Amino acid sequence: MNQTKPPFSHGYPQTPKPKHFFLAELSVIARYKRQTLEITVDLSTRSIVSNNVYNGHGYPILSNAEQDRAGELPHEYKPFVESVRKRGLNLSQVSCSYFTVGWFGEVKKTKRTLKLQCFYTNETANLFVRALEGITIVVDLEEMKIVEYYDRANIPIPKADDTEFRALNQKPPFGPKLNRFGINQPDGPGFKIDGRVVSWANWVFHVGFDIRAGPVISLASIYDMEKHKRRQVLYRGYVSEFFVPYMDPTADWYFKSYFDSGDYGFGQSQVSLKPGGDCPENAVFLDAYYAGETGTTEKTSNAFCIFEKHAGDIMWRHTEFEVPGIEEITEARPDVSLIVRTVSTVGNYDYIIDWEFKPSGSIKFGVGLTGILAIKGATYTHVDQIKEDAYGTLLSDHTLGVYHDHYLTYHLDLDVDGVSNSFVKSNLETVKVTDNSSPRKSYWTVVSETAKTESDAKIKLGSKAAELVVVNPSKKTKPGNEVGYRLLPAPVTHPLLLTDDYPQIRGAFTNNDVWVTPYNKSEKWAGGLHVDQSRGDDTLAVWSLKNREIENKDIVLWYTIGFHHVPSQEDFPIMPTLSGGFELRPTNFFERNPVLKTLPPKQVQWPNCTT
Ligand SMILES: *[C@@H]1O[C@H](CO)[C@@H](O)[C@H](O)[C@H]1NC(C)=O
Ligand SMILES: *[C@@H]1O[C@H](CO)[C@@H](O)[C@H](O)[C@H]1NC(C)=O
Ligand SMILES: *[C@@H]1O[C@H](CO)[C@@H](O)[C@H](O)[C@H]1NC(C)=O
Ligand SMILES: [Cu+2]
């Protein structure tokens, strides 16, 4: 296998577009006659280069179409129809959703199955809050039929009152009232889109789409005004896996530990963005295309929005009183950034993924969680009735919001000013003053250490103060610092499951916050290539056991941002966005502040306005 990657394009889009970049070879994963095929197609000759039958554990992403078919099965299944009748419900108002089954220590190869959970939609569009608890339905996806069915309990179905989220079904009073807001860009948008290449301010990058990863940003480079050239930053970045384990070990819930990229396809789950709500009025939209179940073209229109964000923040400022002869100096510059936004709605949850480019050279990664909590029906109507572990927060009558986590593992193939990079841990260490040379007893200093192999770069944040920098050891600034980009992580969120618990074996790529691996074309998916029912034998945690050399090489930084989620009543019936994020920030990459010479903005003249 060819391990070298295509060259980075300088001056994109000034130089001709390298056409062979992504489309010389295509890899296809198909289910055919109950087998998983890994096919490589040469597009130039339109021929199949290789065709392997995959015999390991795990299955490919489920297609939307087969999930929908599975969800219809209970309506024709007599025992289920009977369960619905027994509960006094109207079958035509029952809707079943699909949940991957995971792996819990089975030794023999398991069938390709899916579990269904059904919900009641009478009087609400918020179907996920009205679960028919106690019913287990297992579907064999190859036979497309129900192969296991239990109806264990008759737990009250949470009521529909106060669960509606559509404006048209809300009753007054409305509020809080928010005044209208307009965006005026008298000079037009500051960015250009040429095909899928976006140029804005000093940045140029490519916006790609993948059925599994969702948005893929590649070939991001920044123009250096002093060096009069475009300098490369990121070869490719995307969310490699998205692990969501729930914390309820009971019969109907224990298996709920999803891998939203590998199970459902984070790109396949992308939804059309709504102008004005999802994206501001100055946004431009792009569509996404992927192959459907039978090779048909599936389109998600408005799957991306791109816009300049003027959030009222300060890019930099200073007030100076002390210059003799000058009364007071204040220089301030407003901040602007360029956002590429997508939303993936994976069942109940909506995930907002923002890529934010700043003229200062920073790339900020925004993650927003909103949508509907996973709700468990329960007998309780008050916390005083809860004597045992309820595995969640009681949000309303018969309504538990189950505890869970969200972990997004980003694949960040940085190419800082060139392909060969190193990973440097700059530890901040306390030094004791023992020789009475200073009135101080201590200070801290920076002790840098370059990671030689993968094991040097497995980082669990929080125990030590450290700067984590990807540097180019062969490129130095005038004062001699190695040019680099530093990771500014999110608040530390470590997995709390035991490492030998089955979901955590499959999600072992979250055991460290940071990993660094040598670039390998085959190591794209942190949870493995075939994740549905995987057994954790193809994860980032396994690959990196080889402990390969990573110094002065083409390296990939893997970073996991996590959220422990203890639901609260405000998250019900729909969650105000919970936001998190992290940043890649230039560190000795530029000779000085790259936005020093950004001029103060000109006053905008609003049309039909007098002051
Ligand atoms: C069941 O629900 C359907 C669809 O909402 C409705 O048309 C029908 O009248 C309902 N039947 C009963 C018995 O309530
Ligand atoms: C649907 O909801 C309405 C209002 O709560 C109720 O009167 C009706 O009985 C419900 N129908 C069924 C079949 O559950
Ligand atoms: C690349 O990754 C694949 C899959 O993990 C592995 O089999 C192969 O040995 C790797 N190659 C190198 C050079 O590490
Ligand atoms: Cu959550």
XYZ file of C-alpha atoms and ligand atoms in Angstrom:
654
model
C 0.000 0.000 0.000
C 1.229 3.425 -0.899
C 2.041 5.212 2.349
C 2.991 8.579 0.949
C 0.283 11.133 0.615
C -0.281 13.563 -2.206
C 1.776 16.744 -1.941
C 0.333 19.758 -0.248
C -0.719 22.407 -2.683
C 1.003 25.729 -2.253
C -0.880 28.788 -3.295
C -4.119 26.950 -3.801
C -6.091 27.968 -5.823
C -3.482 29.852 -7.847
C -1.702 26.661 -8.874
C -3.653 24.180 -11.009
C -5.878 21.942 -8.961
C -4.240 18.569 -8.425
C -6.935 16.400 -9.903
C -5.597 13.128 -8.660
C -5.934 14.138 -5.035
C -8.926 12.239 -3.790
C -10.355 10.405 -6.715
C -7.648 8.214 -8.194
C -8.754 5.263 -6.104
C -12.015 4.765 -4.380
C -12.631 2.333 -1.597
C -16.058 0.770 -1.394
C -17.457 -1.165 1.541
C -20.407 -3.296 0.560
C -22.644 -5.953 2.059
C -23.246 -8.612 -0.548
C -24.660 -12.095 0.070
C -24.190 -11.703 3.831
C -20.552 -10.832 3.464
C -18.698 -7.600 3.970
C -16.648 -6.719 0.899
C -13.791 -4.231 0.847
C -13.408 -3.212 -2.765
C -10.863 -0.856 -4.293
C -11.858 0.772 -7.555
C -9.497 2.544 -9.941
C -11.479 5.432 -11.318
C -9.161 6.186 -14.208
C -9.588 2.703 -15.658
C -13.018 2.133 -14.086
C -11.920 -1.242 -12.834
C -11.832 -3.156 -9.590
C -8.275 -3.294 -8.278
C -8.966 -5.528 -5.304
C -11.926 -7.219 -3.708
C -11.499 -8.674 -0.241
C -14.034 -10.465 1.878
C -13.713 -9.130 5.416
C -13.842 -11.971 7.907
C -13.030 -10.148 11.115
C -15.411 -8.868 13.754
C -17.693 -5.927 13.216
C -20.017 -4.751 10.491
C -20.138 -1.665 8.284
C -22.266 1.441 8.836
C -25.968 0.748 8.747
C -27.727 2.366 5.827
C -30.583 4.761 6.550
C -32.859 2.694 4.331
C -32.360 -0.576 6.211
C -32.831 1.158 9.548
C -36.146 2.518 8.291
C -37.235 -0.919 7.091
C -36.350 -2.461 10.445
C -38.351 0.237 12.230
C -41.488 -0.748 10.315
C -41.357 -4.432 11.285
C -43.085 -4.265 14.709
C -46.270 -2.905 13.165
C -46.764 -6.252 11.413
C -45.550 -8.366 14.318
C -48.428 -9.950 16.266
C -46.845 -10.061 19.755
C -45.977 -6.367 19.462
C -49.435 -5.440 18.210
C -50.758 -7.267 21.272
C -48.364 -5.370 23.609
C -49.619 -2.090 22.182
C -53.252 -3.130 22.538
C -52.648 -4.245 26.158
C -51.327 -0.764 26.934
C -54.439 0.792 25.414
C -52.465 2.603 22.733
C -53.219 3.355 19.115
C -50.786 1.363 16.942
C -50.736 3.938 14.174
C -49.266 6.419 16.641
C -46.379 4.157 17.625
C -42.991 4.792 16.050
C -39.960 2.523 16.469
C -36.370 3.717 16.421
C -33.206 1.683 15.925
C -30.265 1.083 18.231
C -27.055 -0.768 17.527
C -26.503 -3.745 19.806
C -22.815 -3.397 20.661
C -20.695 -6.307 21.849
C -20.746 -7.821 25.327
C -18.182 -10.585 25.362
C -19.782 -12.999 22.892
C -17.057 -15.316 21.680
C -18.647 -16.689 18.532
C -19.410 -14.492 15.561
C -22.739 -12.776 16.097
C -25.402 -12.023 13.533
C -25.907 -8.604 12.091
C -28.716 -7.428 14.320
C -30.335 -4.240 15.510
C -32.523 -3.476 18.523
C -35.663 -1.417 18.313
C -37.277 0.743 20.901
C -40.739 2.112 20.331
C -42.292 5.419 21.291
C -45.749 6.876 21.445
C -46.508 9.968 19.399
C -50.072 10.794 20.431
C -50.294 14.529 21.144
C -46.607 15.293 20.684
C -43.956 15.458 17.982
C -41.359 14.749 20.665
C -41.436 11.017 20.155
C -38.226 10.235 22.043
C -39.731 11.325 25.379
C -42.587 8.787 25.351
C -40.914 5.383 25.448
C -42.772 2.069 25.588
C -40.378 0.799 28.233
C -39.793 -2.910 28.901
C -40.084 -4.144 25.336
C -37.058 -5.723 23.650
C -37.140 -6.225 19.901
C -34.176 -7.710 18.057
C -34.123 -7.566 14.256
C -31.922 -9.759 12.073
C -30.894 -7.299 9.388
C -30.029 -9.934 6.779
C -33.402 -11.683 7.116
C -35.050 -8.346 7.872
C -37.259 -9.928 10.498
C -37.813 -9.856 14.248
C -35.894 -12.723 15.833
C -36.327 -11.921 19.528
C -39.155 -10.310 21.402
C -39.889 -9.719 25.091
C -42.432 -7.604 26.832
C -41.151 -7.467 30.393
C -43.020 -4.751 32.137
C -45.746 -2.263 31.809
C -44.119 0.948 32.935
C -46.256 4.085 32.563
C -45.588 5.977 29.372
C -44.439 9.526 30.146
C -47.188 12.021 29.451
C -47.262 14.221 26.378
C -47.944 17.462 28.282
C -45.167 20.032 28.044
C -43.067 17.922 25.652
C -43.899 19.748 22.431
C -41.135 21.818 20.820
C -42.874 23.155 17.720
C -43.701 26.861 17.990
C -47.094 26.273 16.414
C -48.116 24.018 19.303
C -46.924 26.272 22.131
C -49.421 28.206 24.175
C -48.794 31.791 25.330
C -47.160 33.475 27.139
C -44.170 33.408 24.741
C -40.699 34.613 25.576
C -38.223 35.752 26.588
C -38.657 38.348 23.877
C -35.595 38.896 21.713
C -35.344 41.871 19.421
C -34.668 41.446 15.759
C -31.097 41.586 14.608
C -29.670 42.291 11.206
C -26.342 41.620 9.573
C -25.132 44.150 7.073
C -22.058 43.425 4.989
C -21.986 46.450 2.680
C -18.888 45.123 0.903
C -20.433 41.675 0.516
C -19.073 38.477 1.978
C -15.332 38.382 2.497
C -14.906 34.814 1.314
C -14.914 33.049 -2.033
C -15.926 29.504 -2.783
C -14.442 27.895 -5.862
C -15.890 24.414 -6.118
C -15.171 23.250 -2.614
C -12.170 25.474 -1.984
C -12.859 28.346 0.374
C -10.594 31.374 0.568
C -11.098 34.009 3.199
C -8.801 36.635 4.711
C -5.468 34.819 5.020
C -6.924 31.278 4.902
C -7.496 28.785 2.084
C -8.962 25.332 2.728
C -11.065 22.612 1.152
C -14.472 21.601 2.511
C -15.114 17.914 1.952
C -17.829 15.539 2.972
C -17.722 11.900 3.998
C -20.692 9.641 4.723
C -18.976 8.473 7.869
C -17.058 11.502 9.160
C -19.352 14.280 7.980
C -17.319 17.431 7.335
C -13.693 16.940 6.312
C -11.473 20.002 6.166
C -8.265 19.595 4.242
C -5.332 21.483 2.749
C -5.755 24.384 5.141
C -3.024 26.939 4.667
C -2.495 30.483 5.813
C -0.865 33.392 4.006
C 2.108 34.839 5.817
C 2.358 38.542 4.959
C 5.971 38.799 6.046
C 7.199 35.765 4.205
C 4.947 36.592 1.233
C 3.807 33.028 0.986
C 1.124 30.604 1.867
C 2.141 28.210 4.645
C 0.534 24.866 5.275
C -1.144 24.058 8.571
C -3.537 21.142 8.327
C -3.478 18.386 5.733
C -6.797 16.937 6.853
C -9.057 17.033 9.901
C -12.367 15.398 10.806
C -14.258 13.706 13.614
C -12.985 10.159 13.399
C -15.349 8.573 15.904
C -18.060 9.651 18.245
C -18.616 7.433 21.279
C -21.761 7.801 23.393
C -22.070 5.267 26.236
C -25.166 5.347 28.464
C -24.919 4.469 32.136
C -27.915 2.220 32.700
C -26.937 -1.468 33.060
C -30.497 -2.888 33.032
C -31.865 -5.312 30.427
C -33.415 -2.720 28.102
C -30.582 -0.234 28.300
C -27.183 -1.849 28.942
C -26.282 -2.118 25.238
C -26.753 1.602 24.600
C -23.206 2.605 23.803
C -23.195 4.113 20.369
C -20.468 4.915 17.884
C -22.237 7.566 15.914
C -19.665 7.664 13.092
C -18.997 3.948 12.676
C -22.545 2.743 13.486
C -24.783 5.352 11.900
C -22.482 7.524 9.774
C -22.021 11.046 11.081
C -22.208 12.308 7.486
C -25.186 10.117 6.642
C -26.855 11.714 9.690
C -26.177 15.269 8.534
C -29.350 17.307 8.113
C -30.331 20.325 6.002
C -29.575 23.553 7.823
C -32.303 26.090 8.278
C -31.389 29.632 7.202
C -31.955 32.114 9.999
C -32.086 29.446 12.721
C -29.072 27.244 12.160
C -27.013 29.810 10.282
C -27.104 33.590 10.151
C -28.498 35.489 7.177
C -25.039 36.083 5.694
C -24.409 32.338 5.348
C -23.755 30.486 2.110
C -24.887 26.864 1.861
C -23.331 23.765 0.294
C -24.952 20.395 -0.379
C -23.628 16.939 0.460
C -23.816 13.812 -1.667
C -23.195 10.198 -0.788
C -23.919 6.743 -2.119
C -27.157 5.205 -0.908
C -27.765 1.560 -0.179
C -27.925 0.469 -3.799
C -25.420 2.949 -5.169
C -27.966 5.676 -5.833
C -26.952 9.294 -5.246
C -28.315 10.613 -1.982
C -28.339 14.348 -1.500
C -28.551 16.396 1.666
C -29.209 19.941 0.566
C -27.811 22.808 2.632
C -25.705 20.328 4.591
C -23.009 22.939 5.227
C -23.187 26.621 5.922
C -20.256 28.972 5.689
C -20.363 32.457 7.131
C -18.336 35.236 8.663
C -19.026 35.519 12.347
C -18.958 38.986 13.862
C -19.679 38.107 17.456
C -18.718 41.420 19.026
C -15.468 40.003 20.371
C -12.121 41.749 20.532
C -9.279 40.561 18.304
C -6.738 42.550 20.315
C -6.588 45.856 22.149
C -4.544 48.072 24.419
C -5.031 51.288 26.324
C -1.866 53.194 27.157
C -1.693 56.207 29.479
C 2.005 56.468 30.048
C 3.481 57.733 26.792
C 4.852 61.209 27.541
C 3.159 63.933 25.526
C 0.237 61.729 24.473
C -2.812 61.754 26.669
C -4.182 58.300 26.052
C -3.898 55.729 23.324
C -6.509 53.078 22.683
C -6.161 50.690 19.811
C -8.809 47.975 19.487
C -9.677 45.602 16.680
C -12.932 43.681 16.371
C -12.626 39.956 15.882
C -14.064 38.174 12.892
C -13.893 34.532 12.030
C -15.047 32.240 9.293
C -17.290 29.363 10.323
C -18.003 26.111 8.510
C -20.991 24.534 10.246
C -22.791 21.231 9.991
C -25.420 19.516 12.118
C -25.766 15.763 12.434
C -29.013 14.539 13.948
C -28.369 11.034 15.184
C -31.775 9.877 16.444
C -32.680 12.040 19.403
C -29.508 14.125 19.548
C -28.382 17.009 17.356
C -24.662 17.690 17.135
C -23.432 21.030 15.870
C -19.906 20.844 14.484
C -18.171 24.164 13.838
C -14.815 24.742 12.219
C -13.794 28.298 13.009
C -10.876 29.936 11.232
C -9.371 33.079 12.703
C -7.138 35.643 10.985
C -4.729 35.196 13.905
C -4.012 31.694 12.623
C -6.120 29.845 15.175
C -8.524 27.104 14.229
C -11.248 26.628 16.810
C -13.315 23.481 16.983
C -16.809 23.989 18.301
C -19.060 21.169 19.423
C -22.653 21.867 20.383
C -25.031 19.291 21.845
C -28.749 19.897 21.527
C -31.930 18.011 20.634
C -33.754 15.528 22.804
C -32.361 13.555 25.735
C -32.580 9.795 25.693
C -35.545 9.315 28.035
C -36.391 6.236 30.040
C -39.937 5.649 31.174
C -40.203 5.002 34.943
C -42.787 4.553 37.671
C -41.524 7.584 39.630
C -43.185 10.960 39.815
C -40.983 12.376 42.608
C -37.365 11.873 43.691
C -38.557 10.804 47.169
C -39.869 7.577 45.592
C -36.440 6.658 44.237
C -34.837 4.195 46.665
C -32.456 2.412 44.286
C -30.128 3.713 41.606
C -32.312 5.204 38.892
C -29.349 5.749 36.480
C -30.593 9.196 35.638
C -32.324 12.415 36.665
C -36.086 12.515 37.171
C -37.144 15.306 34.815
C -40.908 15.044 34.878
C -43.584 12.433 35.724
C -42.364 8.953 34.687
C -39.475 10.576 32.809
C -35.819 9.812 33.535
C -32.958 11.439 31.616
C -30.302 8.711 31.674
C -26.665 9.591 32.527
C -24.258 9.294 29.599
C -21.112 10.618 27.944
C -20.240 12.088 24.557
C -16.687 11.688 23.238
C -15.619 13.086 19.881
C -12.243 11.909 18.695
C -10.725 14.227 16.089
C -8.199 13.068 13.531
C -5.925 16.081 12.986
C -3.268 15.490 10.376
C -1.273 18.648 10.898
C 1.406 19.493 8.371
C 2.914 22.492 10.101
C 4.926 24.305 7.442
C 5.719 20.980 5.822
C 4.998 17.294 6.147
C 7.636 16.250 8.677
C 6.615 17.277 12.154
C 7.363 16.353 15.762
C 5.237 16.383 18.880
C 6.687 18.370 21.765
C 5.442 18.262 25.337
C 6.520 21.420 27.086
C 6.039 20.586 30.735
C 5.695 23.467 33.167
C 7.718 22.392 36.163
C 8.127 23.933 39.573
C 11.701 24.831 40.422
C 12.689 25.357 44.061
C 15.115 28.128 44.905
C 17.399 26.603 47.523
C 20.573 28.700 47.298
C 19.132 31.965 48.717
C 19.826 33.688 45.400
C 16.316 35.144 45.441
C 13.723 36.172 48.001
C 11.458 33.742 46.116
C 11.210 30.095 47.123
C 9.952 28.839 43.789
C 9.013 29.554 40.185
C 8.048 27.486 37.167
C 9.909 26.903 33.994
C 9.405 25.030 30.755
C 11.057 21.667 30.221
C 10.451 20.462 26.686
C 10.523 16.891 25.586
C 10.111 15.680 22.021
C 8.073 12.481 21.728
C 10.177 9.818 20.032
C 7.593 7.083 19.766
C 3.841 6.663 20.072
C 3.997 5.760 23.756
C 5.689 9.101 24.569
C 2.683 10.873 23.103
C -0.140 9.151 24.956
C -1.343 12.012 27.081
C -3.830 12.015 29.913
C -4.384 15.669 30.590
C -4.884 17.163 33.992
C -2.108 15.673 36.062
C 0.613 17.985 34.766
C 0.680 21.479 33.326
C 1.956 21.144 29.792
C 1.861 22.824 26.424
C 1.330 20.312 23.642
C 2.830 21.518 20.400
C 3.203 20.047 16.940
C 6.379 21.567 15.543
C 8.320 21.464 12.337
C 11.849 20.766 13.609
C 13.435 21.885 10.353
C 11.723 25.282 10.250
C 12.794 27.915 12.730
C 11.848 31.524 13.312
C 14.483 34.292 13.272
C 15.080 33.964 17.024
C 15.415 30.211 16.520
C 12.157 28.781 17.823
C 10.697 25.801 16.029
C 7.530 26.785 14.204
C 4.510 25.085 15.673
C 0.839 24.796 16.403
C -0.313 24.183 19.950
C -3.363 22.300 21.172
C -5.515 24.203 23.645
C -7.671 21.412 25.013
C -11.195 21.493 26.387
C -11.850 20.844 30.098
C -10.629 17.349 30.952
C -13.270 14.601 30.746
C -11.903 11.103 31.248
C -13.925 7.929 30.733
C -15.219 6.512 34.015
C -16.056 3.000 32.812
C -13.632 0.211 33.690
C -11.132 -0.327 30.887
C -12.193 -4.000 30.635
C -15.881 -3.145 30.314
C -17.048 -4.050 26.820
C -18.121 -0.596 25.631
C -14.811 0.812 26.854
C -12.787 -1.932 25.124
C -14.475 -0.810 21.902
C -14.056 2.836 22.877
C -10.457 2.437 24.086
C -9.386 5.297 21.831
C -10.833 7.587 24.524
C -8.498 6.223 27.220
C -6.042 9.018 26.472
C -6.899 12.594 25.620
C -4.124 12.812 23.066
C -2.384 10.244 20.878
C 0.075 10.794 18.077
C 0.584 8.224 15.325
C 2.637 8.172 12.162
C 0.446 8.922 9.134
C -0.989 5.721 7.761
C -3.557 5.737 5.010
C -5.356 2.780 6.635
C -5.627 4.299 10.101
C -8.507 6.670 9.687
C -11.172 5.473 12.068
C -10.284 5.564 15.761
C -12.843 2.867 16.589
C -11.829 0.646 13.684
C -13.086 0.273 10.137
C -16.058 -1.982 10.935
C -17.494 -0.653 14.174
C -21.001 -2.067 14.518
C -20.523 -5.001 16.973
C -16.754 -4.513 16.861
C -14.624 -6.054 19.597
C -12.031 -3.362 19.969
C -9.323 -5.152 17.984
C -8.865 -2.381 15.392
C -8.835 0.796 17.481
C -6.316 3.592 17.776
C -5.384 2.039 21.142
C -4.401 -1.179 19.360
C -2.513 0.384 16.427
C -0.433 2.512 18.716
C 0.783 -0.521 20.652
C 3.296 -0.905 17.824
C 4.978 2.094 19.408
C 6.218 3.425 16.083
C 8.579 6.338 15.705
C 6.899 9.706 15.411
C 9.793 12.159 15.540
C 10.283 14.353 12.482
C 7.719 12.372 10.530
C 4.372 12.868 8.932
C 2.242 12.576 12.087
C -1.412 12.627 13.058
C -2.652 14.181 16.286
C -5.740 12.521 17.762
C -7.613 14.524 20.326
C -10.769 13.551 22.200
C -13.152 16.132 23.560
C -15.612 14.680 26.058
C -18.718 15.583 27.995
C -20.131 13.774 31.025
C -23.811 14.489 30.868
C -25.931 14.494 34.020
C -29.254 15.621 32.565
C -31.103 18.435 34.292
C -34.669 19.670 34.015
C -33.634 22.499 31.726
C -32.584 19.871 29.163
C -36.239 18.859 28.887
C -38.222 18.684 26.660
C -35.481 19.939 24.321
C -31.956 20.869 25.308
C -30.513 24.374 25.131
C -27.208 23.897 23.301
C -24.394 22.696 25.523
C -21.202 24.006 23.951
C -17.620 22.884 24.144
C -14.542 23.214 22.055
C -10.793 23.355 21.704
C -8.268 25.259 19.647
C -5.203 24.820 17.503
C -3.188 27.973 17.923
C -0.022 29.065 16.139
C 2.981 28.955 18.457
C 6.122 30.607 17.141
C 4.691 29.954 13.702
C 4.723 33.655 12.801
C 7.517 36.085 13.563
C 5.041 38.322 15.379
C 1.339 38.930 15.836
C -0.033 38.180 12.351
C -2.992 40.532 12.797
C -0.953 43.501 14.021
C -1.499 45.370 10.791
C -5.203 44.686 10.513
C -6.663 48.166 10.126
C -9.539 49.383 12.269
C -12.816 48.821 10.395
C -14.548 51.628 8.582
C -17.865 52.740 9.993
C -20.731 50.969 8.262
C -23.375 53.231 6.742
C -26.745 51.564 7.180
C -29.230 52.152 4.384
C -32.136 54.487 5.163
C -30.572 55.466 8.435
C -29.934 58.835 9.990
C -28.054 59.313 13.190
C -55.328 6.272 15.793
O -54.465 7.255 15.258
C -54.751 7.610 13.913
C -53.680 8.520 13.423
O -53.452 9.578 14.330
C -56.154 8.233 13.876
O -56.477 8.545 12.549
C -57.175 7.266 14.455
O -58.454 7.879 14.532
C -56.785 6.799 15.845
N -57.679 5.766 16.309
C -58.189 5.771 17.509
C -59.047 4.592 17.863
O -57.983 6.672 18.332
C -54.346 10.787 22.718
O -54.209 11.919 23.560
C -55.440 12.506 23.909
C -55.165 13.750 24.724
O -54.340 13.460 25.810
C -56.301 11.500 24.695
O -57.553 12.071 24.987
C -56.460 10.250 23.877
O -57.133 9.267 24.651
C -55.137 9.711 23.424
N -55.384 8.581 22.538
C -54.753 7.434 22.656
C -55.240 6.368 21.707
O -53.842 7.238 23.440
C -0.840 0.846 8.538
O -2.020 0.504 9.195
C -2.455 -0.829 9.005
C -3.733 -0.952 9.782
O -3.547 -0.597 11.144
C -1.390 -1.810 9.477
O -1.791 -3.120 9.161
C -0.073 -1.501 8.800
O 0.930 -2.312 9.339
C 0.289 -0.049 9.026
N 1.508 0.273 8.339
C 2.552 0.790 8.957
C 3.707 1.088 8.100
O 2.555 0.999 10.162
Cu -25.890 14.348 26.424
